[in-house]
Amino acid sequence: MEGIGYVIGVVLPYAAVGVCLAGSLYKISFWARAPKHLHWELFPYPRTTAGKLEEMVVEVLTLRSLYTYNRRLWLPSLLMHWGIYLLALWLLVLVTGLLSAGFAGMLGTLGGILAGAGSLWLIFRRTGGDLRQLSSPVEYLNLLLIFLLSFGGLITGFLGSTAEVREYLLGILTFSPRVPTNPLFLWEILLGELFLIYLPFGRMFHFAAKYFSYHRVKWGEAD
Amino acid sequence: MRKVFDDYRALSDEMLRSNEVRVPHFLDAMKKSLDRRSNWTFWLPYVLSLDVCMKCGTCAEVCPVYISSGRKEIYHPAVRSELIRKVYRRYFTWPGRLFPGLVGAEDLTEDKLDALAESIYRCTVCRRCAYVCPLAIDNGLIVREARKIFDAIGIAPDELKEKGTRKQLEMGNATGTPTAAFLDIIEFLEEEIEDQRGYKIKIPVDKKGAEYLVMHNAGDYLAFAETVMGAAEIFHAAGVDWTLNSPDTGINDAVNYGVFFSDIEFTEVLKAQIKTIVNLGVKTLVVGECGHAFEAFKYLMLRLIPPSERPFEVKSILELIDEWIREGRIKVDPEKNPEPVTYHDSCKLGRLGGLYEEPRRILKACCKDFREMEPNREMSYCCGGGSGFAIMTKGDFLKFRMETYGKIKAEQLKATGASIVALACSNCKGQFREIINYYKLPLRFAGISELVANALVR
Ligand code: SF4
Ligand code: SF4
């Protein structure tokens, strides 16, 4: 157990972050190096930077396309996305120590609940109707990963145990890693590592792809 | 005909050549399509669309074919794209090679290839789905890329290729009208105008160095002559220096069916058109009432042909008429078109072309009772004539057009209570002519130019 704990708690975090960064860079530069394609925009589209920003922010925060055209998926999807946003915020607040520990714990717990509930709801939505025909196993696995990550974070207490988790994360960040004292955390950390390694190569990387499909394609591009 | 996908056939058995081995050739062509250099024209939107669809099904909720078919799985936009993605993953990605079942990758068989070839002719690349997709994934583009791959292995509807781009390059127009016959038509139209309006106008042909060269969809001379006459009356009334051109000068047809199925054919036709325009030495090319021709000249041309090789301006006839009415260069009286008129946004002019206000300003100026059709503008439903469908009728294909897109359009038309539907695209006219017949609708269609000409105050 000691050895495994060391691998998961001390070695893998760096490997996972490394793969995630390298993979993201690879993917992004794969798209960024694309030759300028023929004009293929869709009208109307926002022409100013402020307009583009506004549309993007509204879409990211409210999932307006789903709300307008695919209401059945909107709420579960919104829950999951907001859960993920909150978890990202939780991580940020936690390591920077900007806000109180209690607040961070609240963010983490709430994020975990929303992401867990949303992903579970989406899994059920996928098992019926048109979406079932459309889904391959990997669609379910993606959702399952998010569910396990958030649910695991909640039951192991990872998302709530602010001080301990903070200490661990800071250890990693300052290159003085230590195996966390609570062995349950190792499960959560392992899932997090899997998530990071997988992220740039799976469809969950759509948030980055979206930049290109909107800015370069749908909204056109200055000549 | 043999059933390969559904009850319809867009491609004949001779074209499909199902007894031959085609899969390896298809895969070769697909490999090329995935190469960023050889397919630079659409590489980015193509790979994005192949890679990041989240399978949320939002596209299906707005697809006219899917909705009107009673939500048949085979017409689901993302299910269709998956037919291509499965092949893509299986042969061109590592996860698909290693864990095909897990990621949804499948071997391509000759039978699947037949079905795929037909399925990509059940979508008009109207891109309504791309407009609403949360990720801006473009099922229409995937269809068009697949059409390109099939064309590369010699499978393309003969209406679009043999009797389309090839004929246009050979004869100067896709209708196959030689110069003598073309000049006869022009003379006939001049007489028609005189009969109808009681005044004579001269329609200039092949005039070098004119300010405006008006290039119509050549099909309009045969099928929608009112549009051609209307345009002539408008240009005459505006008192500008303009001309039409005959096949003697090269290409006298604005269409470019390459837009629908092949970048190679597209480029060849476009270059022949540009050569004609440059030889005539005109200042502005005016694209007649043709949606895809506008897309081709206004947008697709820009990064394909360097500016120095296209020393002319491009305008849609709608932009020009709109300008002239606003400047007071032509005067119109809405009382002359008293019937209720509605407008159908052609996908190529609207969603893909951005011309929403121009036709509306024109119609409001020229018609007493203008009514919107719902939904309209960027959410306008494709009429079903797009991407070549308007000229494809074999194997019950007309029935497909009527029972899907046509059904929705007929309902929309009825709801407006209009007695005229104004159209600014030749393919739309071809489709609406059939819709009105098929559903026995109590209205007629008219080109914008026709309505403007009718409202002219002289
Ligand atoms: S194409 Fe877009 S709307 Fe359709 S399933 Fe994929 S992500 Fe959803
Ligand atoms: S492009 Fe139009 S016809 Fe084709 S799948 Fe999308 S919405 Fe349907």
XYZ file of C-alpha atoms and ligand atoms in Angstrom:
697
model
C 0.000 0.000 0.000
C 2.824 2.373 0.830
C 4.300 2.025 -2.631
C 0.996 2.500 -4.382
C 0.238 5.509 -2.205
C 3.534 7.024 -3.198
C 2.906 6.460 -6.867
C -0.610 7.893 -6.763
C 0.044 10.691 -4.332
C 3.508 11.810 -5.341
C 4.598 10.573 -8.775
C 1.427 10.473 -10.822
C 0.294 14.043 -10.114
C 3.267 15.391 -12.013
C 2.886 12.864 -14.788
C -0.821 13.648 -15.121
C -0.334 17.394 -15.184
C 2.503 16.949 -17.662
C 0.424 14.806 -20.004
C -2.510 17.175 -19.676
C -0.431 20.224 -20.527
C 1.450 18.565 -23.360
C -1.729 17.056 -24.757
C -3.574 20.366 -24.580
C -0.743 22.167 -26.288
C -0.612 19.534 -28.983
C -4.346 19.667 -29.596
C -4.561 23.432 -29.589
C -1.630 23.864 -31.905
C -3.104 21.168 -34.163
C -6.108 23.431 -34.714
C -4.256 26.714 -34.495
C -1.887 25.751 -37.297
C -4.798 25.108 -39.639
C -4.550 26.861 -42.979
C -7.129 29.585 -43.525
C -10.146 27.793 -44.927
C -12.637 29.326 -47.347
C -15.189 31.674 -45.811
C -17.838 29.575 -44.116
C -19.439 31.850 -41.552
C -23.085 31.896 -40.544
C -25.074 35.108 -40.341
C -25.706 37.041 -38.257
C -22.677 36.923 -36.033
C -21.200 39.425 -33.564
C -18.723 41.748 -35.278
C -17.030 43.394 -32.311
C -14.790 41.870 -29.683
C -17.239 42.954 -27.002
C -20.099 41.362 -28.892
C -18.198 38.136 -29.350
C -17.194 38.058 -25.722
C -20.734 38.651 -24.639
C -22.117 35.861 -26.782
C -19.440 33.458 -25.615
C -19.899 34.269 -21.940
C -23.668 33.984 -22.140
C -23.368 30.637 -23.927
C -20.841 29.281 -21.437
C -22.775 30.431 -18.379
C -26.347 29.716 -19.472
C -26.000 27.104 -22.254
C -28.404 29.197 -24.271
C -28.361 26.938 -27.358
C -29.627 24.043 -25.302
C -32.144 26.215 -23.533
C -33.584 27.464 -26.809
C -33.456 24.389 -29.001
C -33.034 21.331 -26.800
C -34.734 22.060 -23.489
C -34.740 18.439 -22.331
C -30.987 18.469 -21.924
C -30.649 21.973 -20.665
C -31.131 21.650 -16.921
C -29.050 18.487 -16.368
C -26.347 19.899 -18.592
C -26.454 23.248 -16.835
C -26.124 21.578 -13.431
C -23.137 19.590 -14.563
C -21.393 22.540 -16.181
C -21.969 24.814 -13.221
C -20.726 22.056 -10.955
C -17.523 21.877 -12.966
C -17.122 25.673 -12.967
C -17.531 25.696 -9.196
C -15.011 22.896 -8.778
C -12.494 24.836 -10.847
C -13.162 27.856 -8.683
C -12.817 25.723 -5.560
C -9.389 24.589 -6.685
C -8.328 28.147 -7.362
C -9.637 29.513 -4.082
C -8.096 26.632 -2.217
C -4.550 26.901 -3.475
C -4.421 30.687 -3.510
C -6.011 30.847 -0.082
C -7.698 34.045 -1.195
C -10.970 33.418 0.569
C -11.821 31.695 3.802
C -11.405 27.965 4.106
C -15.063 27.586 4.976
C -16.045 29.276 1.743
C -13.749 27.026 -0.250
C -15.273 23.969 1.366
C -18.708 25.233 0.445
C -17.700 25.795 -3.168
C -16.239 22.310 -3.392
C -19.228 20.597 -1.861
C -21.736 22.499 -3.932
C -19.685 21.926 -7.100
C -19.498 18.220 -6.343
C -23.226 17.967 -5.770
C -24.129 19.837 -8.951
C -21.636 18.034 -11.178
C -22.569 14.667 -9.696
C -26.305 15.218 -10.028
C -25.990 16.708 -13.515
C -23.815 13.932 -14.874
C -26.026 11.223 -13.398
C -29.118 12.874 -14.823
C -27.421 13.089 -18.215
C -26.525 9.410 -18.096
C -30.202 8.599 -17.618
C -31.252 11.004 -20.333
C -28.881 9.239 -22.696
C -30.361 5.830 -22.085
C -33.653 6.757 -23.702
C -35.046 8.176 -26.923
C -33.040 9.642 -29.793
C -29.937 10.052 -27.696
C -29.555 6.358 -27.118
C -29.065 5.702 -30.827
C -26.516 8.431 -30.942
C -24.388 7.344 -28.002
C -21.419 5.018 -28.090
C -19.953 3.615 -24.830
C -17.455 6.431 -24.634
C -20.263 8.974 -24.166
C -21.382 7.150 -21.039
C -17.823 6.706 -19.828
C -17.178 10.433 -20.069
C -20.210 11.156 -17.944
C -19.388 8.335 -15.565
C -15.924 9.747 -15.017
C -17.355 13.114 -14.065
C -19.904 11.461 -11.843
C -17.325 9.325 -10.044
C -15.002 12.251 -9.642
C -17.646 14.448 -8.042
C -19.401 11.719 -6.086
C -16.061 10.351 -4.911
C -14.982 13.817 -3.881
C -18.096 14.116 -1.771
C -18.047 10.748 -0.014
C -14.317 10.703 0.649
C -14.650 14.191 2.037
C -11.983 15.444 -0.360
C -14.096 18.385 -1.474
C -14.846 19.424 2.075
C -11.595 18.777 3.956
C -10.120 22.057 3.068
C -7.020 22.272 5.227
C -5.753 18.818 4.522
C -6.372 18.998 0.791
C -4.829 22.431 0.643
C -1.709 21.202 2.346
C -1.440 18.322 -0.069
C -1.961 20.483 -3.150
C 0.518 23.085 -1.953
C 3.020 20.306 -1.390
C 2.622 19.270 -4.993
C 2.841 22.842 -6.246
C 5.974 23.624 -4.266
C 7.630 20.376 -5.379
C 7.684 18.954 -1.874
C 4.963 16.363 -2.331
C 3.739 14.232 0.518
C 1.345 11.321 0.517
C -1.939 12.531 2.015
C -2.697 11.221 5.475
C -6.247 10.129 4.660
C -5.883 6.977 2.507
C -9.368 7.488 1.051
C -8.110 10.599 -0.671
C -5.858 8.465 -2.814
C -8.909 7.182 -4.695
C -10.054 10.658 -5.457
C -6.565 11.730 -6.441
C -6.267 8.762 -8.787
C -9.549 9.653 -10.482
C -8.400 13.241 -10.814
C -5.205 12.060 -12.453
C -7.076 9.868 -14.895
C -9.281 12.812 -15.708
C -6.308 15.083 -16.396
C -4.573 12.524 -18.582
C -7.701 11.837 -20.585
C -8.977 15.402 -20.851
C -7.079 16.730 -23.886
C -7.663 13.595 -25.937
C -11.342 13.081 -25.334
C -14.398 15.027 -26.307
C -14.420 16.793 -22.957
C -11.854 19.039 -24.551
C -14.699 20.652 -26.485
C -14.331 23.848 -24.496
C -11.089 24.501 -26.357
C -12.397 23.318 -29.727
C -15.304 25.680 -29.324
C -13.005 28.650 -29.512
C -11.962 27.618 -33.008
C -15.354 26.544 -34.262
C -16.870 29.863 -33.200
C -14.103 32.365 -33.776
C -12.584 30.886 -36.879
C -15.543 29.241 -38.526
C -19.006 30.347 -37.483
C -18.028 33.943 -36.836
C -15.611 34.154 -39.722
C -12.217 35.654 -39.433
C -10.709 38.906 -40.569
C -9.003 38.582 -43.903
C -34.475 0.778 -58.136
C -32.686 -1.375 -55.587
C -33.036 -0.215 -52.003
C -29.748 0.855 -50.454
C -30.693 3.363 -47.778
C -34.355 4.328 -47.775
C -37.177 4.426 -50.316
C -35.443 6.954 -52.520
C -32.416 7.005 -54.753
C -30.349 10.039 -55.709
C -27.672 7.989 -57.464
C -28.359 5.436 -60.174
C -27.018 1.873 -60.048
C -24.625 2.692 -62.899
C -23.300 5.572 -60.865
C -22.919 3.595 -57.632
C -21.251 0.616 -59.369
C -21.981 -1.634 -56.404
C -20.409 -4.669 -58.079
C -17.000 -3.011 -58.101
C -14.502 -2.792 -55.237
C -14.694 0.806 -54.037
C -13.847 0.781 -50.342
C -10.025 1.044 -50.699
C -10.416 3.940 -53.127
C -12.830 5.624 -50.774
C -10.374 5.280 -47.895
C -7.573 6.713 -50.032
C -9.702 9.699 -50.925
C -10.747 10.112 -47.307
C -7.130 10.089 -46.229
C -6.481 12.967 -48.602
C -9.484 14.831 -47.264
C -7.950 14.669 -43.792
C -4.667 16.140 -44.940
C -4.426 19.771 -43.968
C -2.587 20.775 -47.106
C -4.459 18.899 -49.786
C -7.829 19.842 -48.291
C -6.895 23.277 -46.927
C -10.139 24.797 -48.217
C -12.232 23.263 -45.447
C -9.773 21.410 -43.233
C -10.383 23.219 -39.956
C -14.190 23.127 -39.872
C -13.994 19.552 -41.142
C -11.685 18.130 -38.454
C -13.431 20.094 -35.723
C -16.752 18.670 -36.839
C -15.345 15.153 -36.977
C -13.726 15.303 -33.559
C -15.826 17.165 -31.045
C -19.529 16.437 -31.480
C -20.986 15.876 -27.996
C -23.974 13.888 -29.319
C -26.471 16.186 -27.673
C -28.918 15.985 -30.574
C -29.663 19.714 -30.653
C -28.991 19.689 -34.392
C -31.788 17.185 -34.922
C -34.315 19.403 -33.184
C -34.011 21.954 -35.992
C -33.291 19.774 -39.031
C -36.159 19.977 -41.525
C -35.589 16.446 -42.849
C -35.477 14.852 -39.438
C -38.479 16.723 -38.078
C -40.695 16.220 -41.110
C -39.828 12.528 -41.429
C -41.387 11.949 -38.022
C -37.953 11.812 -36.418
C -36.578 8.884 -38.383
C -33.219 7.840 -37.026
C -31.605 7.586 -40.470
C -32.295 11.270 -41.072
C -30.849 12.456 -37.758
C -28.049 14.897 -38.668
C -25.597 13.545 -36.114
C -26.468 9.921 -36.883
C -25.636 10.635 -40.514
C -22.381 12.290 -39.533
C -21.621 9.268 -37.382
C -21.696 7.059 -40.487
C -18.686 9.004 -41.670
C -17.109 9.425 -38.272
C -17.207 5.674 -37.662
C -15.065 5.188 -40.738
C -12.846 8.082 -39.769
C -12.245 6.655 -36.305
C -11.707 3.103 -37.493
C -9.093 3.901 -40.109
C -7.599 7.201 -39.087
C -7.482 7.429 -35.271
C -5.649 5.332 -32.677
C -8.539 4.789 -30.263
C -10.671 3.644 -33.182
C -8.011 1.215 -34.361
C -7.474 -0.180 -30.868
C -10.934 -0.072 -29.266
C -13.444 0.250 -32.098
C -16.439 -0.882 -30.038
C -15.748 1.537 -27.253
C -15.401 4.733 -29.269
C -17.887 3.936 -32.022
C -15.642 2.923 -34.898
C -16.663 0.514 -37.630
C -15.220 -1.150 -40.695
C -16.470 0.173 -43.987
C -18.117 -2.393 -46.242
C -19.333 -2.044 -49.817
C -22.936 -2.100 -48.581
C -22.295 0.585 -46.013
C -20.613 2.602 -48.705
C -23.794 2.478 -50.820
C -25.896 3.614 -47.892
C -23.452 6.369 -47.074
C -23.447 7.632 -50.659
C -27.228 7.917 -50.622
C -27.468 9.342 -47.114
C -25.369 12.371 -47.988
C -27.967 13.249 -50.584
C -30.690 13.583 -47.958
C -29.312 16.851 -46.580
C -29.221 20.168 -48.403
C -26.251 21.541 -46.439
C -28.656 24.245 -45.272
C -26.610 24.556 -42.059
C -29.577 25.347 -39.883
C -28.195 22.695 -37.543
C -24.750 24.283 -37.468
C -26.297 27.581 -36.483
C -27.840 26.145 -33.319
C -25.196 23.579 -32.362
C -23.689 24.577 -28.999
C -20.269 23.739 -30.413
C -20.882 25.052 -33.934
C -20.315 21.556 -35.285
C -21.385 21.427 -38.892
C -23.211 18.311 -40.070
C -23.815 20.005 -43.402
C -20.115 20.472 -43.906
C -19.468 16.817 -43.129
C -22.018 15.933 -45.785
C -20.301 18.190 -48.268
C -16.889 16.729 -47.454
C -18.301 13.242 -47.928
C -19.710 14.304 -51.286
C -16.214 15.466 -52.198
C -14.758 12.097 -51.255
C -17.360 10.278 -53.308
C -16.780 12.558 -56.259
C -13.083 11.766 -56.027
C -13.918 8.098 -56.597
C -16.264 8.929 -59.448
C -19.594 8.920 -57.620
C -21.611 12.105 -58.032
C -25.155 12.763 -59.285
C -24.997 13.275 -63.041
C -27.390 16.227 -62.709
C -24.599 17.999 -60.847
C -21.540 16.773 -62.692
C -21.999 15.335 -66.170
C -25.008 17.485 -66.922
C -23.890 20.193 -64.524
C -20.344 21.443 -64.112
C -18.990 19.467 -67.082
C -21.693 20.690 -69.406
C -21.341 24.248 -68.171
C -17.612 24.226 -68.866
C -18.207 22.818 -72.329
C -21.240 24.832 -73.426
C -20.923 27.974 -71.337
C -24.030 27.156 -69.316
C -25.448 24.145 -67.513
C -28.641 24.323 -69.569
C -26.679 23.659 -72.744
C -28.075 26.697 -74.544
C -25.897 27.736 -77.512
C -25.414 31.388 -78.459
C -27.927 31.461 -81.306
C -30.683 30.067 -79.099
C -29.670 32.403 -76.299
C -29.978 35.432 -78.580
C -33.387 34.210 -79.725
C -34.498 34.059 -76.114
C -33.313 37.610 -75.507
C -35.221 38.842 -78.534
C -38.300 37.007 -77.351
C -37.986 38.568 -73.899
C -37.734 42.046 -75.400
C -40.971 41.384 -77.255
C -42.606 40.040 -74.128
C -41.728 43.192 -72.227
C -43.176 45.300 -75.022
C -46.383 43.238 -75.022
C -46.775 43.406 -71.276
C -45.729 46.968 -70.583
C -46.232 48.728 -73.849
C -42.690 50.053 -74.147
C -39.617 48.808 -75.881
C -36.319 48.245 -74.214
C -33.079 46.960 -75.615
C -31.369 44.211 -73.632
C -27.639 44.644 -74.179
C -25.606 41.479 -74.730
C -21.806 41.012 -74.723
C -21.076 44.693 -74.337
C -17.433 45.147 -73.426
C -16.381 47.452 -70.616
C -19.889 47.923 -69.258
C -20.281 49.028 -65.682
C -22.446 46.033 -64.762
C -22.427 42.498 -66.066
C -25.582 40.754 -64.922
C -25.086 37.009 -64.711
C -28.238 35.022 -64.081
C -28.657 31.390 -63.290
C -29.006 30.280 -66.927
C -31.976 28.132 -65.934
C -33.877 31.374 -65.348
C -33.921 32.143 -69.093
C -35.882 28.952 -69.646
C -37.872 28.457 -66.467
C -38.155 31.806 -64.704
C -38.020 34.328 -67.544
C -40.044 36.851 -65.510
C -37.013 37.300 -63.284
C -34.757 37.979 -66.261
C -37.252 40.410 -67.765
C -37.755 42.108 -64.432
C -34.018 42.601 -64.027
C -33.773 44.064 -67.530
C -36.566 46.537 -66.819
C -34.930 47.576 -63.557
C -31.501 48.131 -65.117
C -33.122 50.023 -67.948
C -35.097 52.184 -65.547
C -31.960 52.886 -63.530
C -30.340 54.155 -66.685
C -27.057 52.396 -66.025
C -24.514 50.931 -68.379
C -25.086 47.193 -68.217
C -24.961 43.983 -70.194
C -25.790 40.305 -70.243
C -23.393 37.887 -71.894
C -23.783 35.028 -74.346
C -21.898 31.718 -74.386
C -19.723 33.266 -77.108
C -17.856 35.119 -74.389
C -17.217 32.015 -72.277
C -19.468 31.196 -69.335
C -22.838 32.931 -69.230
C -24.261 31.064 -66.285
C -23.830 32.140 -62.661
C -24.377 28.648 -61.263
C -21.504 26.643 -59.894
C -22.627 23.192 -58.854
C -19.153 22.560 -57.525
C -20.401 24.403 -54.436
C -22.535 21.337 -53.773
C -20.121 18.471 -54.194
C -16.560 19.251 -55.233
C -13.906 21.892 -54.620
C -12.132 20.838 -57.788
C -15.178 21.310 -59.980
C -15.978 24.472 -58.063
C -12.595 25.996 -58.753
C -12.616 25.064 -62.410
C -16.025 26.618 -63.025
C -15.156 29.691 -60.971
C -11.948 30.272 -62.910
C -13.786 29.975 -66.229
C -16.382 32.468 -65.017
C -13.720 34.887 -63.833
C -11.909 34.636 -67.155
C -15.136 35.557 -68.934
C -15.781 38.501 -66.636
C -12.231 39.807 -66.958
C -12.341 39.491 -70.749
C -15.523 41.515 -70.852
C -13.753 44.168 -68.795
C -16.771 45.039 -66.675
C -16.551 46.923 -63.422
C -19.073 44.995 -61.374
C -20.397 41.491 -61.572
C -24.041 41.427 -60.590
C -25.105 37.985 -59.420
C -28.711 37.406 -60.448
C -31.301 35.719 -58.260
C -29.248 32.660 -57.409
C -28.303 31.778 -53.838
C -25.321 29.508 -54.250
C -23.816 31.677 -56.980
C -23.858 34.554 -54.521
C -22.137 32.417 -51.889
C -19.533 31.404 -54.468
C -18.665 34.899 -55.715
C -19.151 36.798 -52.509
C -17.418 34.479 -50.055
C -15.931 31.240 -51.333
C -13.956 33.023 -54.049
C -12.109 35.366 -51.680
C -9.385 33.058 -50.375
C -9.260 30.905 -53.453
C -8.450 33.541 -56.062
C -5.929 36.310 -55.319
C -7.471 39.801 -55.556
C -5.241 40.773 -58.481
C -6.819 38.029 -60.578
C -10.359 39.226 -59.990
C -10.342 42.969 -60.743
C -14.079 43.486 -60.421
C -16.624 44.070 -57.707
C -19.294 41.547 -56.823
C -22.834 42.476 -55.904
C -26.050 40.611 -55.537
C -28.837 42.036 -57.632
C -30.672 42.476 -54.315
C -27.995 44.776 -52.932
C -28.107 46.863 -56.076
C -31.897 47.187 -56.276
C -32.004 48.063 -52.597
C -29.417 50.811 -53.143
C -31.220 52.203 -56.147
C -34.569 52.373 -54.406
C -33.034 54.130 -51.422
C -31.116 56.571 -53.614
C -34.253 57.264 -55.602
C -32.526 56.107 -58.765
C -35.562 53.951 -59.461
C -39.039 54.815 -58.250
C -41.523 52.231 -57.141
C -45.155 52.303 -56.125
C -46.346 49.637 -53.662
C -49.946 50.090 -54.833
C -48.956 48.252 -57.993
C -48.455 45.048 -55.999
C -51.563 45.054 -53.820
C -51.685 41.310 -52.984
C -50.243 39.994 -49.709
C -46.632 38.998 -50.281
C -44.344 36.924 -48.096
C -40.647 36.182 -48.450
C -38.680 32.982 -48.090
C -35.088 33.431 -46.892
C -32.919 31.282 -49.105
C -30.267 29.578 -46.938
C -27.467 30.670 -49.224
C -28.557 34.304 -49.248
C -29.529 34.485 -45.594
C -27.778 32.180 -43.158
C -24.792 31.793 -45.458
C -24.907 35.167 -47.156
C -26.124 37.695 -44.617
C -28.703 39.296 -46.910
C -31.640 39.681 -44.579
C -32.466 43.375 -44.736
C -32.024 44.019 -48.458
C -34.874 41.813 -49.699
C -37.147 43.037 -46.919
C -36.527 46.710 -47.643
C -37.132 46.070 -51.332
C -40.353 44.155 -50.766
C -41.706 46.661 -48.288
C -41.061 49.410 -50.817
C -42.660 47.506 -53.680
C -45.576 45.653 -52.099
C -48.522 46.975 -50.200
C -48.917 44.051 -47.819
C -45.649 42.387 -46.842
C -45.852 39.573 -44.315
C -43.117 37.624 -42.590
C -43.121 33.873 -42.745
C -42.369 32.230 -39.389
C -39.676 31.285 -38.566
C -37.538 33.405 -40.829
C -34.065 34.868 -41.329
C -31.343 32.761 -39.646
C -33.936 30.219 -38.553
C -35.564 29.983 -41.972
C -36.265 26.402 -42.987
C -34.516 25.266 -46.119
C -37.076 24.834 -48.912
C -35.464 21.597 -50.024
C -34.084 22.824 -53.318
C -30.623 23.448 -51.928
C -27.317 21.713 -52.699
C -28.535 20.588 -56.107
C -31.825 19.004 -55.041
C -33.889 21.424 -57.120
C -32.687 19.715 -60.290
C -32.653 16.154 -58.946
C -35.834 14.180 -59.597
C -34.954 10.594 -60.419
C -35.910 7.567 -58.316
C -38.810 9.258 -56.550
C -36.453 11.927 -55.368
C -39.009 14.616 -56.033
C -41.302 12.856 -53.594
C -38.555 12.930 -50.973
C -38.190 16.680 -51.487
C -41.924 17.202 -51.168
C -42.584 14.924 -48.209
C -39.790 16.386 -46.095
C -38.725 19.988 -46.654
C -41.744 20.654 -48.855
C -44.199 19.626 -46.174
C -42.834 22.140 -43.678
C -42.659 24.900 -46.251
C -46.223 24.311 -47.387
C -47.456 24.689 -43.810
C -45.448 27.855 -43.342
C -46.780 29.297 -46.570
C -50.383 28.560 -45.655
C -49.982 30.235 -42.287
C -48.965 33.532 -43.884
C -52.163 33.822 -45.913
C -50.081 35.435 -48.656
C -50.985 35.032 -52.292
C -47.439 35.559 -53.537
C -44.215 34.166 -52.131
C -41.246 36.252 -53.178
C -38.056 34.328 -53.892
C -34.560 35.478 -54.687
C -32.941 32.172 -55.552
C -33.396 30.063 -58.642
C -33.151 26.735 -56.829
C -35.799 27.914 -54.378
C -38.029 28.795 -57.330
C -37.595 25.311 -58.741
C -38.564 23.802 -55.418
C -41.476 26.152 -54.680
C -42.929 25.527 -58.132
C -43.176 21.849 -57.147
C -44.367 22.515 -53.586
C -47.193 24.702 -54.838
C -48.225 21.997 -57.322
C -47.824 19.089 -54.952
C -49.767 20.647 -52.100
C -52.149 22.552 -54.398
C -51.474 25.796 -52.585
C -53.541 28.859 -53.511
C -50.579 31.095 -54.243
C -47.841 31.750 -56.766
C -44.151 32.485 -56.486
C -42.418 35.506 -57.956
C -38.847 36.649 -58.285
C -37.947 39.829 -56.442
C -36.963 41.468 -59.714
C -40.367 40.626 -61.143
C -42.168 42.329 -58.267
C -39.879 45.353 -58.431
C -40.366 45.681 -62.187
C -44.095 45.494 -61.671
C -43.927 48.349 -59.165
C -41.716 50.609 -61.303
C -42.942 54.143 -61.797
C -41.736 55.511 -65.125
S -23.587 18.282 -34.059
Fe -23.720 19.730 -32.370
S -25.907 19.763 -31.874
Fe -25.583 17.902 -33.073
S -25.189 16.312 -31.568
Fe -23.199 17.122 -32.170
S -22.730 18.682 -30.651
Fe -24.932 18.272 -30.500
S -27.597 21.001 -42.996
Fe -29.844 21.255 -42.921
S -30.665 19.390 -43.884
Fe -28.518 18.995 -43.399
S -28.545 18.017 -41.403
Fe -28.279 20.212 -41.024
S -30.345 21.027 -40.748
Fe -30.561 18.977 -41.663
